[in-house]
Amino acid sequence: MGFHEVRFPANLSFGSFGGPERHTDIVTLANGFEERNTPWAHSRRRYDAGLAMRSLDDIETVIAFFEARQGQIFGFRWKDWTDYKTSQSSIAPEYDDQEIARGDDVTGAFPLIKTYRSGEVIYQRPIKKPVAGTVRIGLGGVEQQEGIHFEVETSTGIVTFLHPPNEGVAITAGFEFDVPVRFDTDRIQTSVASFQAGEVPNIPVVEVRV
């Protein structure tokens, strides 16, 4: 799958509409009880970029971005302003935001994740597109330095340590991240008259697995 490591203009994704979706198969039995199952281990996000268009210049920017991605062919990065970092929206990420793994004296590379909690239940979301310069890592409560103690591959979300962390040591992380997406249409229909009348184009975007 082709992917361009470029972000959709963040000022245009700011006013977009969308969020996560799940796929659930529900079978109602003869006795009225239900059986529920899903083939998806992780949710998939969808957005509509058209709602953020405020001017003809915005539309021109989106069309140029669409053409450069060849429609649905190449994926790209998307900033989901409602969920783009490990910390709360009002504060910056810290190196101890969440635990991502434990050391074992052998493993030196670990994937980034974001943990969602609701009561006793947690969901761990794989993060494949961290934002360069925002990843902070801790070992046993001590912050590590990128380029000295570890490296981050921002195209895969893999953190690699110079030396494998010791057995049982908590590996923590905090960071910002993008969502890997593609356009979910092969055409963008626009009209100057319609836009000036208050109508906005439909520009669907969907998350892709990378």
GROMACS .gro file of C-alpha atoms in nm:
model
  210
    1MET     CA    1   0.000   0.000   0.000
    2GLY     CA    2   0.137   0.341  -0.098
    3PHE     CA    3   0.168   0.599   0.175
    4HIS     CA    4   0.299   0.956   0.173
    5GLU     CA    5   0.445   1.081   0.501
    6VAL     CA    6   0.270   1.416   0.469
    7ARG     CA    7  -0.007   1.559   0.685
    8PHE     CA    8  -0.336   1.691   0.555
    9PRO     CA    9  -0.339   2.067   0.636
   10ALA     CA   10  -0.408   2.077   1.009
   11ASN     CA   11  -0.604   2.402   0.989
   12LEU     CA   12  -0.849   2.230   0.754
   13SER     CA   13  -0.885   1.911   0.958
   14PHE     CA   14  -0.963   2.127   1.263
   15GLY     CA   15  -1.322   2.183   1.156
   16SER     CA   16  -1.382   1.831   1.022
   17PHE     CA   17  -1.646   1.587   1.145
   18GLY     CA   18  -1.585   1.225   1.237
   19GLY     CA   19  -1.444   0.971   1.479
   20PRO     CA   20  -1.404   0.597   1.547
   21GLU     CA   21  -1.634   0.324   1.421
   22ARG     CA   22  -1.663  -0.043   1.512
   23HIS     CA   23  -1.798  -0.337   1.314
   24THR     CA   24  -2.030  -0.559   1.518
   25ASP     CA   25  -2.221  -0.867   1.404
   26ILE     CA   26  -2.538  -0.913   1.611
   27VAL     CA   27  -2.757  -1.224   1.597
   28THR     CA   28  -3.086  -1.228   1.786
   29LEU     CA   29  -3.168  -1.579   1.904
   30ALA     CA   30  -3.515  -1.734   1.919
   31ASN     CA   31  -3.529  -1.681   2.295
   32GLY     CA   32  -3.463  -1.308   2.254
   33PHE     CA   33  -3.102  -1.315   2.373
   34GLU     CA   34  -2.828  -1.177   2.151
   35GLU     CA   35  -2.491  -1.302   2.038
   36ARG     CA   36  -2.245  -1.026   1.953
   37ASN     CA   37  -1.911  -1.064   1.779
   38THR     CA   38  -1.666  -0.855   1.579
   39PRO     CA   39  -1.400  -0.938   1.320
   40TRP     CA   40  -1.216  -0.615   1.407
   41ALA     CA   41  -0.961  -0.603   1.688
   42HIS     CA   42  -0.935  -0.225   1.651
   43SER     CA   43  -1.170   0.057   1.562
   44ARG     CA   44  -1.147   0.244   1.233
   45ARG     CA   45  -1.187   0.618   1.202
   46ARG     CA   46  -1.378   0.815   0.941
   47TYR     CA   47  -1.388   1.189   0.879
   48ASP     CA   48  -1.544   1.443   0.645
   49ALA     CA   49  -1.296   1.715   0.551
   50GLY     CA   50  -1.552   1.913   0.354
   51LEU     CA   51  -1.709   2.069   0.663
   52ALA     CA   52  -1.385   2.259   0.736
   53MET     CA   53  -1.383   2.446   0.405
   54ARG     CA   54  -1.422   2.819   0.469
   55SER     CA   55  -1.304   2.977   0.144
   56LEU     CA   56  -1.228   2.903  -0.219
   57ASP     CA   57  -0.859   2.906  -0.122
   58ASP     CA   58  -0.928   2.615   0.114
   59ILE     CA   59  -1.093   2.420  -0.167
   60GLU     CA   60  -0.796   2.489  -0.395
   61THR     CA   61  -0.559   2.360  -0.125
   62VAL     CA   62  -0.760   2.041  -0.080
   63ILE     CA   63  -0.781   1.975  -0.455
   64ALA     CA   64  -0.404   2.012  -0.484
   65PHE     CA   65  -0.357   1.771  -0.192
   66PHE     CA   66  -0.609   1.529  -0.348
   67GLU     CA   67  -0.431   1.533  -0.684
   68ALA     CA   68  -0.090   1.478  -0.522
   69ARG     CA   69  -0.228   1.167  -0.347
   70GLN     CA   70  -0.387   1.050  -0.676
   71GLY     CA   71  -0.725   1.020  -0.510
   72GLN     CA   72  -0.746   0.699  -0.309
   73ILE     CA   73  -0.408   0.561  -0.421
   74PHE     CA   74  -0.178   0.708  -0.156
   75GLY     CA   75  -0.246   0.737   0.212
   76PHE     CA   76  -0.144   1.034   0.425
   77ARG     CA   77  -0.139   1.164   0.782
   78TRP     CA   78  -0.442   1.321   0.945
   79LYS     CA   79  -0.456   1.518   1.270
   80ASP     CA   80  -0.767   1.425   1.466
   81TRP     CA   81  -0.805   1.729   1.689
   82THR     CA   82  -1.027   1.537   1.932
   83ASP     CA   83  -0.770   1.262   1.992
   84TYR     CA   84  -0.409   1.331   1.895
   85LYS     CA   85  -0.195   1.283   2.207
   86THR     CA   86  -0.151   1.059   2.510
   87SER     CA   87  -0.220   1.335   2.761
   88GLN     CA   88  -0.534   1.534   2.824
   89SER     CA   89  -0.615   1.796   2.561
   90SER     CA   90  -0.524   2.085   2.791
   91ILE     CA   91  -0.169   1.969   2.876
   92ALA     CA   92   0.143   1.857   2.689
   93PRO     CA   93   0.246   1.489   2.679
   94GLU     CA   94   0.486   1.370   2.950
   95TYR     CA   95   0.730   1.079   2.942
   96ASP     CA   96   0.526   0.892   3.204
   97ASP     CA   97   0.179   0.936   3.053
   98GLN     CA   98   0.132   0.562   3.018
   99GLU     CA   99   0.315   0.232   3.033
  100ILE     CA  100   0.370   0.070   2.694
  101ALA     CA  101   0.572  -0.239   2.797
  102ARG     CA  102   0.809  -0.400   3.047
  103GLY     CA  103   1.175  -0.475   2.986
  104ASP     CA  104   1.305  -0.832   2.963
  105ASP     CA  105   1.682  -0.784   2.914
  106VAL     CA  106   1.644  -0.905   2.553
  107THR     CA  107   1.389  -0.701   2.358
  108GLY     CA  108   1.516  -0.367   2.233
  109ALA     CA  109   1.230  -0.247   2.012
  110PHE     CA  110   0.874  -0.170   2.124
  111PRO     CA  111   0.564  -0.042   1.942
  112LEU     CA  112   0.393   0.272   2.065
  113ILE     CA  113   0.038   0.238   2.193
  114LYS     CA  114  -0.228   0.459   2.345
  115THR     CA  115  -0.429   0.314   2.632
  116TYR     CA  116  -0.796   0.405   2.678
  117ARG     CA  117  -0.950   0.335   3.020
  118SER     CA  118  -1.309   0.311   3.137
  119GLY     CA  119  -1.339   0.168   3.485
  120GLU     CA  120  -1.151  -0.162   3.497
  121VAL     CA  121  -1.159  -0.206   3.118
  122ILE     CA  122  -0.874  -0.090   2.894
  123TYR     CA  123  -0.824  -0.078   2.519
  124GLN     CA  124  -0.475  -0.050   2.370
  125ARG     CA  125  -0.462   0.123   2.033
  126PRO     CA  126  -0.153   0.072   1.815
  127ILE     CA  127   0.002   0.404   1.714
  128LYS     CA  128   0.184   0.386   1.381
  129LYS     CA  129   0.232   0.756   1.304
  130PRO     CA  130   0.381   0.946   1.600
  131VAL     CA  131   0.468   1.310   1.536
  132ALA     CA  132   0.843   1.373   1.507
  133GLY     CA  133   0.991   1.561   1.800
  134THR     CA  134   0.703   1.489   2.040
  135VAL     CA  135   0.789   1.137   2.161
  136ARG     CA  136   0.908   1.122   2.521
  137ILE     CA  137   1.020   0.794   2.678
  138GLY     CA  138   1.087   0.688   3.035
  139LEU     CA  139   1.253   0.384   3.194
  140GLY     CA  140   1.172   0.307   3.555
  141GLY     CA  141   1.052   0.662   3.617
  142VAL     CA  142   1.355   0.830   3.457
  143GLU     CA  143   1.317   1.019   3.129
  144GLN     CA  144   1.542   0.905   2.844
  145GLN     CA  145   1.691   1.119   2.569
  146GLU     CA  146   1.606   1.062   2.204
  147GLY     CA  147   1.919   1.013   1.995
  148ILE     CA  148   2.116   0.902   2.301
  149HIS     CA  149   1.911   0.631   2.470
  150PHE     CA  150   1.653   0.554   2.202
  151GLU     CA  151   1.539   0.624   1.846
  152VAL     CA  152   1.185   0.656   1.708
  153GLU     CA  153   1.076   0.545   1.363
  154THR     CA  154   0.795   0.792   1.295
  155SER     CA  155   0.667   0.598   0.993
  156THR     CA  156   0.600   0.280   1.196
  157GLY     CA  157   0.572   0.387   1.560
  158ILE     CA  158   0.859   0.164   1.674
  159VAL     CA  159   1.086   0.279   1.959
  160THR     CA  160   1.432   0.118   1.959
  161PHE     CA  161   1.665   0.140   2.260
  162LEU     CA  162   2.041   0.147   2.237
  163HIS     CA  163   2.043  -0.123   2.508
  164PRO     CA  164   1.749  -0.354   2.587
  165PRO     CA  165   1.569  -0.236   2.904
  166ASN     CA  166   1.635  -0.443   3.215
  167GLU     CA  167   1.403  -0.719   3.329
  168GLY     CA  168   1.079  -0.583   3.476
  169VAL     CA  169   1.157  -0.215   3.418
  170ALA     CA  170   0.849  -0.014   3.323
  171ILE     CA  171   0.873   0.153   2.981
  172THR     CA  172   0.656   0.464   2.965
  173ALA     CA  173   0.577   0.705   2.686
  174GLY     CA  174   0.397   1.026   2.598
  175PHE     CA  175   0.359   1.170   2.249
  176GLU     CA  176   0.144   1.327   1.980
  177PHE     CA  177   0.032   1.122   1.683
  178ASP     CA  178  -0.149   1.131   1.349
  179VAL     CA  179  -0.401   0.889   1.200
  180PRO     CA  180  -0.299   0.710   0.877
  181VAL     CA  181  -0.582   0.771   0.629
  182ARG     CA  182  -0.673   0.790   0.262
  183PHE     CA  183  -0.945   0.967   0.067
  184ASP     CA  184  -1.260   0.755   0.051
  185THR     CA  185  -1.362   0.887  -0.290
  186ASP     CA  186  -1.215   0.913  -0.636
  187ARG     CA  187  -1.367   1.251  -0.708
  188ILE     CA  188  -1.428   1.589  -0.546
  189GLN     CA  189  -1.724   1.782  -0.678
  190THR     CA  190  -1.724   2.157  -0.620
  191SER     CA  191  -1.925   2.454  -0.739
  192VAL     CA  192  -1.839   2.817  -0.676
  193ALA     CA  193  -2.206   2.914  -0.679
  194SER     CA  194  -2.304   2.637  -0.436
  195PHE     CA  195  -2.012   2.714  -0.204
  196GLN     CA  196  -2.101   3.081  -0.188
  197ALA     CA  197  -2.458   2.978  -0.111
  198GLY     CA  198  -2.340   2.792   0.197
  199GLU     CA  199  -2.305   2.439   0.060
  200VAL     CA  200  -1.980   2.251   0.128
  201PRO     CA  201  -1.830   1.963  -0.071
  202ASN     CA  202  -1.833   1.609   0.064
  203ILE     CA  203  -1.471   1.494   0.114
  204PRO     CA  204  -1.472   1.161   0.301
  205VAL     CA  205  -1.152   1.029   0.459
  206VAL     CA  206  -1.105   0.683   0.612
  207GLU     CA  207  -0.836   0.529   0.833
  208VAL     CA  208  -0.610   0.264   0.678
  209ARG     CA  209  -0.418  -0.022   0.838
  210VAL     CA  210  -0.042   0.021   0.807
   0.00000   0.00000   0.00000
